[in-house]
mmCIF file of C-alpha atoms (C1' of nucleotides) in Angstrom:
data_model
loop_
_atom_site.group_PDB
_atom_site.id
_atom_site.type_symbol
_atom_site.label_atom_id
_atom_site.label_comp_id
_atom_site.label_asym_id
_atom_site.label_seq_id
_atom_site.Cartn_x
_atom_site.Cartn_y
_atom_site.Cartn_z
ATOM 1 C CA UNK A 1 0.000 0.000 0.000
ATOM 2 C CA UNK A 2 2.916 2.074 0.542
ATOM 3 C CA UNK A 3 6.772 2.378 0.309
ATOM 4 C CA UNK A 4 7.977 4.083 3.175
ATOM 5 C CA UNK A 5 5.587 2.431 6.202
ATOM 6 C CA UNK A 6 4.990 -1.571 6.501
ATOM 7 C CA UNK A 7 8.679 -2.066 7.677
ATOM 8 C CA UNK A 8 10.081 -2.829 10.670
ATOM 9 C CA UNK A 9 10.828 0.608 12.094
ATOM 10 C CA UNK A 10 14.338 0.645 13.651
ATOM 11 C CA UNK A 11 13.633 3.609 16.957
ATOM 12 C CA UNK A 12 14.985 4.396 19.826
ATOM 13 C CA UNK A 13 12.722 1.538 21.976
ATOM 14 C CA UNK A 14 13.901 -1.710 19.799
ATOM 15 C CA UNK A 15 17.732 -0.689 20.386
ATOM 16 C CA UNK A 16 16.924 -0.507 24.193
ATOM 17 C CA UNK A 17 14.869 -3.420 24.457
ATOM 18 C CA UNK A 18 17.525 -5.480 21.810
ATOM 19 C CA UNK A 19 20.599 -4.211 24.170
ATOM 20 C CA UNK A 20 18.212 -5.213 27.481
ATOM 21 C CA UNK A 21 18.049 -8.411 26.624
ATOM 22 C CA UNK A 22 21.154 -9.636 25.547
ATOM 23 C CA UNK A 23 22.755 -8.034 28.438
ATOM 24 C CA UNK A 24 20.251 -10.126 30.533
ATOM 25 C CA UNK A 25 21.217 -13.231 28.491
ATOM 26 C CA UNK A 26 24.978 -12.715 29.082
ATOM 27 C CA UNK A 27 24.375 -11.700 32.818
ATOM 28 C CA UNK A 28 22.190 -15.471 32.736
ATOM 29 C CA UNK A 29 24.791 -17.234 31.583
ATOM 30 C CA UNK A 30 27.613 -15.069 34.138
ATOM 31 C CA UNK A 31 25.746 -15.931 37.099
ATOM 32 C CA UNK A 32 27.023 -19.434 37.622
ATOM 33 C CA UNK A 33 30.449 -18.075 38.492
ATOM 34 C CA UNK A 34 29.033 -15.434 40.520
ATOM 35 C CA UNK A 35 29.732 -12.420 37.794
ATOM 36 C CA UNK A 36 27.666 -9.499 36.693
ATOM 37 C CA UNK A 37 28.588 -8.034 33.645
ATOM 38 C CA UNK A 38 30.001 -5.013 35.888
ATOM 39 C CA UNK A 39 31.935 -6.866 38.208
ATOM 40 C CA UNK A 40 33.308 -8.612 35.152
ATOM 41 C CA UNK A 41 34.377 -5.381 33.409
ATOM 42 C CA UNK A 42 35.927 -4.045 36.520
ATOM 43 C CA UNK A 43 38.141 -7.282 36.746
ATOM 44 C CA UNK A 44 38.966 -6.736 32.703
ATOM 45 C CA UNK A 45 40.079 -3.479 33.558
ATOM 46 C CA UNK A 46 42.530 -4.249 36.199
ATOM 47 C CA UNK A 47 43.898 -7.315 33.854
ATOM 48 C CA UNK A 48 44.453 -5.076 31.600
ATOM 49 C CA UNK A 49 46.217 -2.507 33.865
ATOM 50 C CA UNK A 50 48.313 -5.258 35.542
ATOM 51 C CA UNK A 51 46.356 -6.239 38.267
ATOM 52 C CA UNK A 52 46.297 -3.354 39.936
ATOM 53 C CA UNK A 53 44.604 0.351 39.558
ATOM 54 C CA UNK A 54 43.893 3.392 41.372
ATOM 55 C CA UNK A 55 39.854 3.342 41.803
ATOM 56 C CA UNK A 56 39.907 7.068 39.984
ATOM 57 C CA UNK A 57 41.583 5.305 37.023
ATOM 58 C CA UNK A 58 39.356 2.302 36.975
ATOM 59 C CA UNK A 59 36.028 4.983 37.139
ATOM 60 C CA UNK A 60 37.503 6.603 33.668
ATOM 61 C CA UNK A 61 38.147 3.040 32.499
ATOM 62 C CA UNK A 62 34.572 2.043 33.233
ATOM 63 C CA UNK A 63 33.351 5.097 31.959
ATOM 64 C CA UNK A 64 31.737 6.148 35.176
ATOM 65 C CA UNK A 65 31.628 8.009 38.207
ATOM 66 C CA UNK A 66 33.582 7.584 41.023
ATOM 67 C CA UNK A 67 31.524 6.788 44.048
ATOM 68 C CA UNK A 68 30.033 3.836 41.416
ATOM 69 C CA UNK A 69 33.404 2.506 41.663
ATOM 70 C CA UNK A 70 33.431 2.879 45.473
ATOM 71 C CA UNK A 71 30.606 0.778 45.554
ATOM 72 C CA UNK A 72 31.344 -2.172 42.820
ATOM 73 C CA UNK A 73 34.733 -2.562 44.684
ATOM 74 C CA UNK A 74 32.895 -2.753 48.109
ATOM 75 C CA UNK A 75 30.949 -5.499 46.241
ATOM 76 C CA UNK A 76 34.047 -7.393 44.758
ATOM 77 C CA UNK A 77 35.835 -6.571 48.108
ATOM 78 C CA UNK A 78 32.755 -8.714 49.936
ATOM 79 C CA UNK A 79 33.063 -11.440 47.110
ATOM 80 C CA UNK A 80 36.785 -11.654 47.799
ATOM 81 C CA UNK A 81 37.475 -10.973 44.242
ATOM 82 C CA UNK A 82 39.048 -7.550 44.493
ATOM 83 C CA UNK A 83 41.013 -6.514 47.552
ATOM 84 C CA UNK A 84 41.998 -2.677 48.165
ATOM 85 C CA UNK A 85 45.408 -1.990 49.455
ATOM 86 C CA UNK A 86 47.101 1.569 49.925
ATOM 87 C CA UNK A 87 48.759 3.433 46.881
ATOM 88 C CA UNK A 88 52.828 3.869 47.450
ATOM 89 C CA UNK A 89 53.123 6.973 45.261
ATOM 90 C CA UNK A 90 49.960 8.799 47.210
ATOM 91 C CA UNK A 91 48.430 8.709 50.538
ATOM 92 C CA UNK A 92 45.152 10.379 49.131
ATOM 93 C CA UNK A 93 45.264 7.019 46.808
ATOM 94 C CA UNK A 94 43.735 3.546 47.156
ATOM 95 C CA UNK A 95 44.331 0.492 44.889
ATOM 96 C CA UNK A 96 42.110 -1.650 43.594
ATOM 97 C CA UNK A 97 44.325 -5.517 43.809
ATOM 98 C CA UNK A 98 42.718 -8.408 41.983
ATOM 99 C CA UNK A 99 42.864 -11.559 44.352
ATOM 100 C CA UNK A 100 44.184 -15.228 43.227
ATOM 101 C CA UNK A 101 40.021 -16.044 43.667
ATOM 102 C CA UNK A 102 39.696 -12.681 41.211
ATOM 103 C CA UNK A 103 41.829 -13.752 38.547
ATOM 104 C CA UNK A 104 40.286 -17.099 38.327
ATOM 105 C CA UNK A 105 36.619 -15.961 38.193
ATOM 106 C CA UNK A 106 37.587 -13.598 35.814
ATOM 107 C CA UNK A 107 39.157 -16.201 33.320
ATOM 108 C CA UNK A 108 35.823 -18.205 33.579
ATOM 109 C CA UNK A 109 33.826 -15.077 33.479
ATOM 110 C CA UNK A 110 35.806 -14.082 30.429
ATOM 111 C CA UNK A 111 35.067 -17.640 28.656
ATOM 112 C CA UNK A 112 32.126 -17.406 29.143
ATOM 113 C CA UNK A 113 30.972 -14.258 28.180
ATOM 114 C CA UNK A 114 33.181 -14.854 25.050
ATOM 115 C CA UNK A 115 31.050 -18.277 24.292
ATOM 116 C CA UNK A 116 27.429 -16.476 24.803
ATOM 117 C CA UNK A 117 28.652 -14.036 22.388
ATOM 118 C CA UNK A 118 29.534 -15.617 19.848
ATOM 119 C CA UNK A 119 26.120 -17.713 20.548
ATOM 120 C CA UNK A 120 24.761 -14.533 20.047
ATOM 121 C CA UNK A 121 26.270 -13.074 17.065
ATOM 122 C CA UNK A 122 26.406 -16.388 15.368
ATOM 123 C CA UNK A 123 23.061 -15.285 13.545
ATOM 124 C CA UNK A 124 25.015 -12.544 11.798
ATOM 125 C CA UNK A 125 27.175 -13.098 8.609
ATOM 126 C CA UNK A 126 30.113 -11.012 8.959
ATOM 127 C CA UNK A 127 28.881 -8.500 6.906
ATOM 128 C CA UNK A 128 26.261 -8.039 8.847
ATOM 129 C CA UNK A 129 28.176 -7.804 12.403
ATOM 130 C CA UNK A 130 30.439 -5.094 10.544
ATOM 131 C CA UNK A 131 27.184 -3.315 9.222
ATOM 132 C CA UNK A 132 25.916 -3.906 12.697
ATOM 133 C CA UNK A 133 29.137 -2.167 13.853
ATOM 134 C CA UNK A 134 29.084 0.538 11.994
ATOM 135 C CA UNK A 135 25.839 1.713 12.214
ATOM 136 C CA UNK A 136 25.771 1.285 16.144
ATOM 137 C CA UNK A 137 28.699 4.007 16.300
ATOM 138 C CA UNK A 138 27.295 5.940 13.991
ATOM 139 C CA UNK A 139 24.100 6.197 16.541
ATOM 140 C CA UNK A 140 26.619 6.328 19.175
ATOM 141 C CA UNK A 141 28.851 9.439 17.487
ATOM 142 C CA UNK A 142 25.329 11.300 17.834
ATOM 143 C CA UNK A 143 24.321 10.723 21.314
ATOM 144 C CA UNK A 144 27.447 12.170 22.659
ATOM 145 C CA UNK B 1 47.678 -8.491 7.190
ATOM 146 C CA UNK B 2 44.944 -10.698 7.508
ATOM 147 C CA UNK B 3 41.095 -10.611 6.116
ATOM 148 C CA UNK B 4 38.966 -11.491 9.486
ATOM 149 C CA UNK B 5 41.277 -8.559 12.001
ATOM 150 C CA UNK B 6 41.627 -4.711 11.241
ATOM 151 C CA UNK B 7 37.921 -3.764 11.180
ATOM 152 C CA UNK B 8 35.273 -1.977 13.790
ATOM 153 C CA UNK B 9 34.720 -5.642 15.831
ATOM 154 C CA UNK B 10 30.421 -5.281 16.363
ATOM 155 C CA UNK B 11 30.246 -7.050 19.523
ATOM 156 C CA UNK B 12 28.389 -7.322 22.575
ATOM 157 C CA UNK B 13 29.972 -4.131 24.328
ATOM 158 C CA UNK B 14 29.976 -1.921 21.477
ATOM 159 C CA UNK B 15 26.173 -2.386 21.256
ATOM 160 C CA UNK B 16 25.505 -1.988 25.037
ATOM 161 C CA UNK B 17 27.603 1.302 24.978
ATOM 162 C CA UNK B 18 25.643 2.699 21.824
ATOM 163 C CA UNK B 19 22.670 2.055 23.907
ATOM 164 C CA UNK B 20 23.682 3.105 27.327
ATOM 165 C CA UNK B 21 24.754 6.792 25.179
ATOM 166 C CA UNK B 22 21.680 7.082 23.470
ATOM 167 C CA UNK B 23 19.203 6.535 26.612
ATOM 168 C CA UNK B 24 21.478 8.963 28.335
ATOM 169 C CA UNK B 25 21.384 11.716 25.379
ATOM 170 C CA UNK B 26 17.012 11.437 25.477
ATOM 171 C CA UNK B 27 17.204 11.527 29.076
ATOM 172 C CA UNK B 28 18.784 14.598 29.183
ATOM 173 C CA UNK B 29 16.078 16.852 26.660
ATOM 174 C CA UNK B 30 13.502 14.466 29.050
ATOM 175 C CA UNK B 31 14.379 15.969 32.163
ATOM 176 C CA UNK B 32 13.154 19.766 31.338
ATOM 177 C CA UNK B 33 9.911 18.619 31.814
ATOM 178 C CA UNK B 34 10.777 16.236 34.779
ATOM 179 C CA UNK B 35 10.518 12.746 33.014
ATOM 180 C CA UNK B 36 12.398 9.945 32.546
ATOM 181 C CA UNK B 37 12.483 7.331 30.240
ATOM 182 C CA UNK B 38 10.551 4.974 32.476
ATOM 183 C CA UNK B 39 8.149 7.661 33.616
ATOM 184 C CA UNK B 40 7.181 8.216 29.807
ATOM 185 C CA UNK B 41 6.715 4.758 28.612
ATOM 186 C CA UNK B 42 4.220 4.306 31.849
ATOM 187 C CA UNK B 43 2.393 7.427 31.050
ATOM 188 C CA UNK B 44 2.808 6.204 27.052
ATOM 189 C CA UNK B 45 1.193 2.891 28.408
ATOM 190 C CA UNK B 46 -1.507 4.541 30.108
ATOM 191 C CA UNK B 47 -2.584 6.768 27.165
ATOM 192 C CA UNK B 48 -2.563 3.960 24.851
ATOM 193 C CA UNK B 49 -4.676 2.009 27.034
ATOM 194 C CA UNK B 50 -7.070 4.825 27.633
ATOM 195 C CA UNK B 51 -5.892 6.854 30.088
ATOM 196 C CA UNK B 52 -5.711 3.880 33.080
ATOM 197 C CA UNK B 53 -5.015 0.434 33.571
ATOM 198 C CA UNK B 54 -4.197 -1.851 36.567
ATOM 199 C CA UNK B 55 -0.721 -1.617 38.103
ATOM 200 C CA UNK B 56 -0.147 -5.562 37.143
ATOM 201 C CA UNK B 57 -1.068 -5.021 33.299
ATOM 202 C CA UNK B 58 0.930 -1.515 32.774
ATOM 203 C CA UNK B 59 3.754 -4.614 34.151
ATOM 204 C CA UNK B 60 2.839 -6.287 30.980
ATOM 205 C CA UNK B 61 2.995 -3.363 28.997
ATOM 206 C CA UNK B 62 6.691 -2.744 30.020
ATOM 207 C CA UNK B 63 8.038 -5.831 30.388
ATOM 208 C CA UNK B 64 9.015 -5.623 33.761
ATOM 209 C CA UNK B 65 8.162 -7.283 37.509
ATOM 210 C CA UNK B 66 5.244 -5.911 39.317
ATOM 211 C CA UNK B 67 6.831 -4.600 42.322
ATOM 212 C CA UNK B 68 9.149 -2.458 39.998
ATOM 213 C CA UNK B 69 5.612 -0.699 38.784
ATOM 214 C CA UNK B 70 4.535 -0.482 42.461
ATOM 215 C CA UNK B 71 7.523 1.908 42.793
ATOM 216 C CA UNK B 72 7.433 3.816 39.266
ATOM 217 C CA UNK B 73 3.977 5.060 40.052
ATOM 218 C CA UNK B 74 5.066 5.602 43.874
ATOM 219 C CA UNK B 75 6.746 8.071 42.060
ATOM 220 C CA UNK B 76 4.730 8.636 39.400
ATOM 221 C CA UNK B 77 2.456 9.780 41.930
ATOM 222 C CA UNK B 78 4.631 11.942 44.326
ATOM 223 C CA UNK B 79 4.988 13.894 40.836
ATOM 224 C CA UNK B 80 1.584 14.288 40.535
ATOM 225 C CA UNK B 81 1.587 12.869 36.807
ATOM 226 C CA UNK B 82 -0.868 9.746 38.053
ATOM 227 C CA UNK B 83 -2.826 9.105 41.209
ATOM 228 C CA UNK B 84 -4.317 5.326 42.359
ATOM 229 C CA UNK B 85 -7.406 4.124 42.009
ATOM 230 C CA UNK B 86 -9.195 1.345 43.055
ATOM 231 C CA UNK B 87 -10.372 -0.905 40.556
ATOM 232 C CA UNK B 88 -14.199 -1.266 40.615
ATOM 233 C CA UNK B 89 -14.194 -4.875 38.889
ATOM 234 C CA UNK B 90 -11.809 -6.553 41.793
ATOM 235 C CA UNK B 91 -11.039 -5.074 45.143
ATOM 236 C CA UNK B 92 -6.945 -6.667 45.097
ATOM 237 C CA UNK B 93 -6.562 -4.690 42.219
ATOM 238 C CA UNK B 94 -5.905 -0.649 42.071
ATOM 239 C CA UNK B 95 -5.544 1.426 38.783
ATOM 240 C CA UNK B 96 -3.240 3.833 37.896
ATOM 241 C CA UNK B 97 -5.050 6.386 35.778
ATOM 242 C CA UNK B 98 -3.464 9.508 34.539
ATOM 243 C CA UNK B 99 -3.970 13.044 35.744
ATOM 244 C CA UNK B 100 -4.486 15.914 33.627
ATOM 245 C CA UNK B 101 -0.895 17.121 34.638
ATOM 246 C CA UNK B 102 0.139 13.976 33.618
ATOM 247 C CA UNK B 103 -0.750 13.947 29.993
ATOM 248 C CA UNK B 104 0.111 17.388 29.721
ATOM 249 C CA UNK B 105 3.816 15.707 30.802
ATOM 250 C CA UNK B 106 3.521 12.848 29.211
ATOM 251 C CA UNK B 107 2.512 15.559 25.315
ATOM 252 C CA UNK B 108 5.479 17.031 26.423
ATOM 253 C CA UNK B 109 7.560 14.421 26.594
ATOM 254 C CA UNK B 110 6.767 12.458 23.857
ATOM 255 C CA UNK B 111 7.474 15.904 21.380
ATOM 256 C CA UNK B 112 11.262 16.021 22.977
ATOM 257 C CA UNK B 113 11.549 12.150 22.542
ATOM 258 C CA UNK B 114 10.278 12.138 19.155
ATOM 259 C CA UNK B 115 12.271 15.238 18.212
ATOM 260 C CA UNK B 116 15.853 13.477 19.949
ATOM 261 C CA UNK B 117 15.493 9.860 18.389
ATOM 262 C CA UNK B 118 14.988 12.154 15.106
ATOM 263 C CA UNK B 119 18.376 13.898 15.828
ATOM 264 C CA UNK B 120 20.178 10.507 16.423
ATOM 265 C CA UNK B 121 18.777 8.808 13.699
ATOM 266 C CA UNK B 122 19.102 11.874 11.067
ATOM 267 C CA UNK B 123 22.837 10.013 10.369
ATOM 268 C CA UNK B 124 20.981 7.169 9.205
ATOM 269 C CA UNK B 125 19.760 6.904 5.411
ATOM 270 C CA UNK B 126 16.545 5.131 5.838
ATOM 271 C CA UNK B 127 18.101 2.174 4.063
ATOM 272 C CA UNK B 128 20.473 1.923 7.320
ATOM 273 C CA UNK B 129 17.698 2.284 9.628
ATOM 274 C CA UNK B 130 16.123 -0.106 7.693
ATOM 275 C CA UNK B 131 19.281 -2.629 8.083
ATOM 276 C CA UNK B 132 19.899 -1.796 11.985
ATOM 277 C CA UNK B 133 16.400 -2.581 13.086
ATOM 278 C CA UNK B 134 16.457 -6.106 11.173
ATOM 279 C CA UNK B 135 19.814 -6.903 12.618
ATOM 280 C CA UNK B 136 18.736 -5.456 15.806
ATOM 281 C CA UNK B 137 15.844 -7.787 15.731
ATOM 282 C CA UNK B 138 18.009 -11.174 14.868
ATOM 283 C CA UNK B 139 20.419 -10.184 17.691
ATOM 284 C CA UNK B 140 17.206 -9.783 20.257
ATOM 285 C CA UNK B 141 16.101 -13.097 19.173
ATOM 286 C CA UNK B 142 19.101 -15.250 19.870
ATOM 287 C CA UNK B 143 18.968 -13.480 23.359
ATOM 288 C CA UNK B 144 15.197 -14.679 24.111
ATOM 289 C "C1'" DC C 1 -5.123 -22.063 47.342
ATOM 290 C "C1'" DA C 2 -4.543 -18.137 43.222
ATOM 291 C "C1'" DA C 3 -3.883 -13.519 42.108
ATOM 292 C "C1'" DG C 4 -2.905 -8.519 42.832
ATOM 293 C "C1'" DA C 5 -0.091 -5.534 45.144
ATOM 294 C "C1'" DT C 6 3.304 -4.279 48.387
ATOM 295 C "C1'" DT C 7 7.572 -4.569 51.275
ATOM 296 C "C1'" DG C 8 12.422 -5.588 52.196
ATOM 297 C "C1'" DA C 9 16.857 -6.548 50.662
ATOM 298 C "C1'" DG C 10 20.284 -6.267 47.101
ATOM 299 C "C1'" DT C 11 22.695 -4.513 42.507
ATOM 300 C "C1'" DC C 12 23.955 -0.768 39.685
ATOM 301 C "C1'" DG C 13 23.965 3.767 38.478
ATOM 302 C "C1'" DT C 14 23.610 9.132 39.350
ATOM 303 C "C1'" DC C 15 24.651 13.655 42.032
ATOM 304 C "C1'" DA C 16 25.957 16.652 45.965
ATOM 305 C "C1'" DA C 17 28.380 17.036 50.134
ATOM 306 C "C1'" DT C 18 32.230 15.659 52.981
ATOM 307 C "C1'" DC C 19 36.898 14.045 54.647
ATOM 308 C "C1'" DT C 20 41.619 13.486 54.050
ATOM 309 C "C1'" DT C 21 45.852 14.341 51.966
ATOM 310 C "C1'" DA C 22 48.910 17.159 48.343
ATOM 311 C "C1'" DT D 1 42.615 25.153 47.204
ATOM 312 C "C1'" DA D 2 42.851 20.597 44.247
ATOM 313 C "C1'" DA D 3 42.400 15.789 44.008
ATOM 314 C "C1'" DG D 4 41.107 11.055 45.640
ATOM 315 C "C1'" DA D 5 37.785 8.594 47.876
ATOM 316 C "C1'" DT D 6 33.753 7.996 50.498
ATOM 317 C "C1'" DT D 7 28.952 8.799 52.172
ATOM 318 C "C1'" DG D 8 24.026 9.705 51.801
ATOM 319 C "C1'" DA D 9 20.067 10.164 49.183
ATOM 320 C "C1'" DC D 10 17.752 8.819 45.220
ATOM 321 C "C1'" DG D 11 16.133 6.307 40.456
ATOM 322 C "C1'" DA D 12 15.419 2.016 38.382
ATOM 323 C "C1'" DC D 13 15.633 -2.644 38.356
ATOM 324 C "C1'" DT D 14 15.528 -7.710 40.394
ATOM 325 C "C1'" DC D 15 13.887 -11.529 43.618
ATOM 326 C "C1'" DA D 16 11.693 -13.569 47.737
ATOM 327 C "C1'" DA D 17 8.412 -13.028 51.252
ATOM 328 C "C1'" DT D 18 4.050 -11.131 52.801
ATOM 329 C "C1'" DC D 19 -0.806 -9.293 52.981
ATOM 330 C "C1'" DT D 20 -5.273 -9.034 51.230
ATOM 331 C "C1'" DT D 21 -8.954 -10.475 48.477
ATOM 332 C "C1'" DG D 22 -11.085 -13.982 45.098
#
DNA sequence: CAAGATTGAGTCGTCAATCTTA
DNA sequence: TAAGATTGACGACTCAATCTTG
């Protein structure tokens, strides 16, 4: 009846609800070894760095503020995952330490967040995941 | 160097990122009129439905538990933008129903939300849009 | 007992105010 | 005073337990 309506309109609400639920799937799946998808990241960022990172450079890492990061460490702190020990260079300073228990939850964490998403993805050709890629940071380039 | 490396990887992150940027961009035009995205897709729920519905269907509507609605109208209602009634047809069950200074909110709100998802998605051709919601739609169905 | 709603506890995020150290 | 971290208060979400009504 008509060229421009009858098609699957892309909006704001089916990117939310698309990026809602695989990060529900993922956080599923990251459950059995005790991970959220934050606690994860936080441990990828101090792999990253070393081990090791002042909590003011794991909030820019994360992309976030810095009480958050007072909080998720409290968190990993209780889990045992994450231990925070004073910074040599500055007394104002406290590092965030991954712990033996940290490193190996983070390995499985990693594994299997890798596995669900490539579970996830494995619908897409290439082609499409780089379309898919390049589209999502063009949306991205115009939110900031 | 090698065919499969060198290009914008899609993945999991990437997409959660995009997402996370773009609620945060509408959120911020939202706010001068005191909504949130949660706020508006209640009130949006409410309109469509005629103005009220009971506090375990507008869970339906947005996909969510029902003690998380108990606590969006809690607020909903400290803002004045809905107020509870109870529900003539069953006594355990109480309506939220939308005042006039509500919809008046909720007019409002949908103009800036409809005006920023234009904004973001003015980078898109429509043929792009058209491509991002199908692959947005795959990648939501692998995560059910 | 089932269903509708609420409450309490916990995660994850924000902002504004505060404390300590440089 | 600045910078690093924390605290307190709040928004938005989950789950498990509870209360009321059917």
């Amino acid at each position: 009846m008509n060229e421009t309506g009858a098609l699957p309109k892309a909006g704001l609400f089916s990117l939310l609800h698309a990026a809602d639920a695989a990060q529900a799937h993922v956080e599923s799946r990251l459950a059995a070894v005790g991970l959220s998808l934050p606690k994860l990241a936080a441990l990828h960022a101090l792999s990253r760095a070393g081990e090791s990172l002042p909590l003011g450079q794991l909030a820019e890492h994360l992309s976030c503020v810095k009480s958050n990061i007072t909080q998720l460490v409290d968190r990993l702190e209780a889990d045992g995952l994450v231990s925070r020990e004073p910074d040599p260079n500055d007394r104002r300073s406290r590092l965030a330490v991954m712990t033996p228990t940290g490193r190996r939850a983070f390995e499985e964490g990693m594994r299997i967040q890798q596995q669900t998403e490539g579970e996830l993805f494995a619908g897409l050709t290439p082609d499409e995941a780089q379309q898919l890629a390049v589209l999502i940071q063009k949306l991205e380039q115009r939110a900031r």
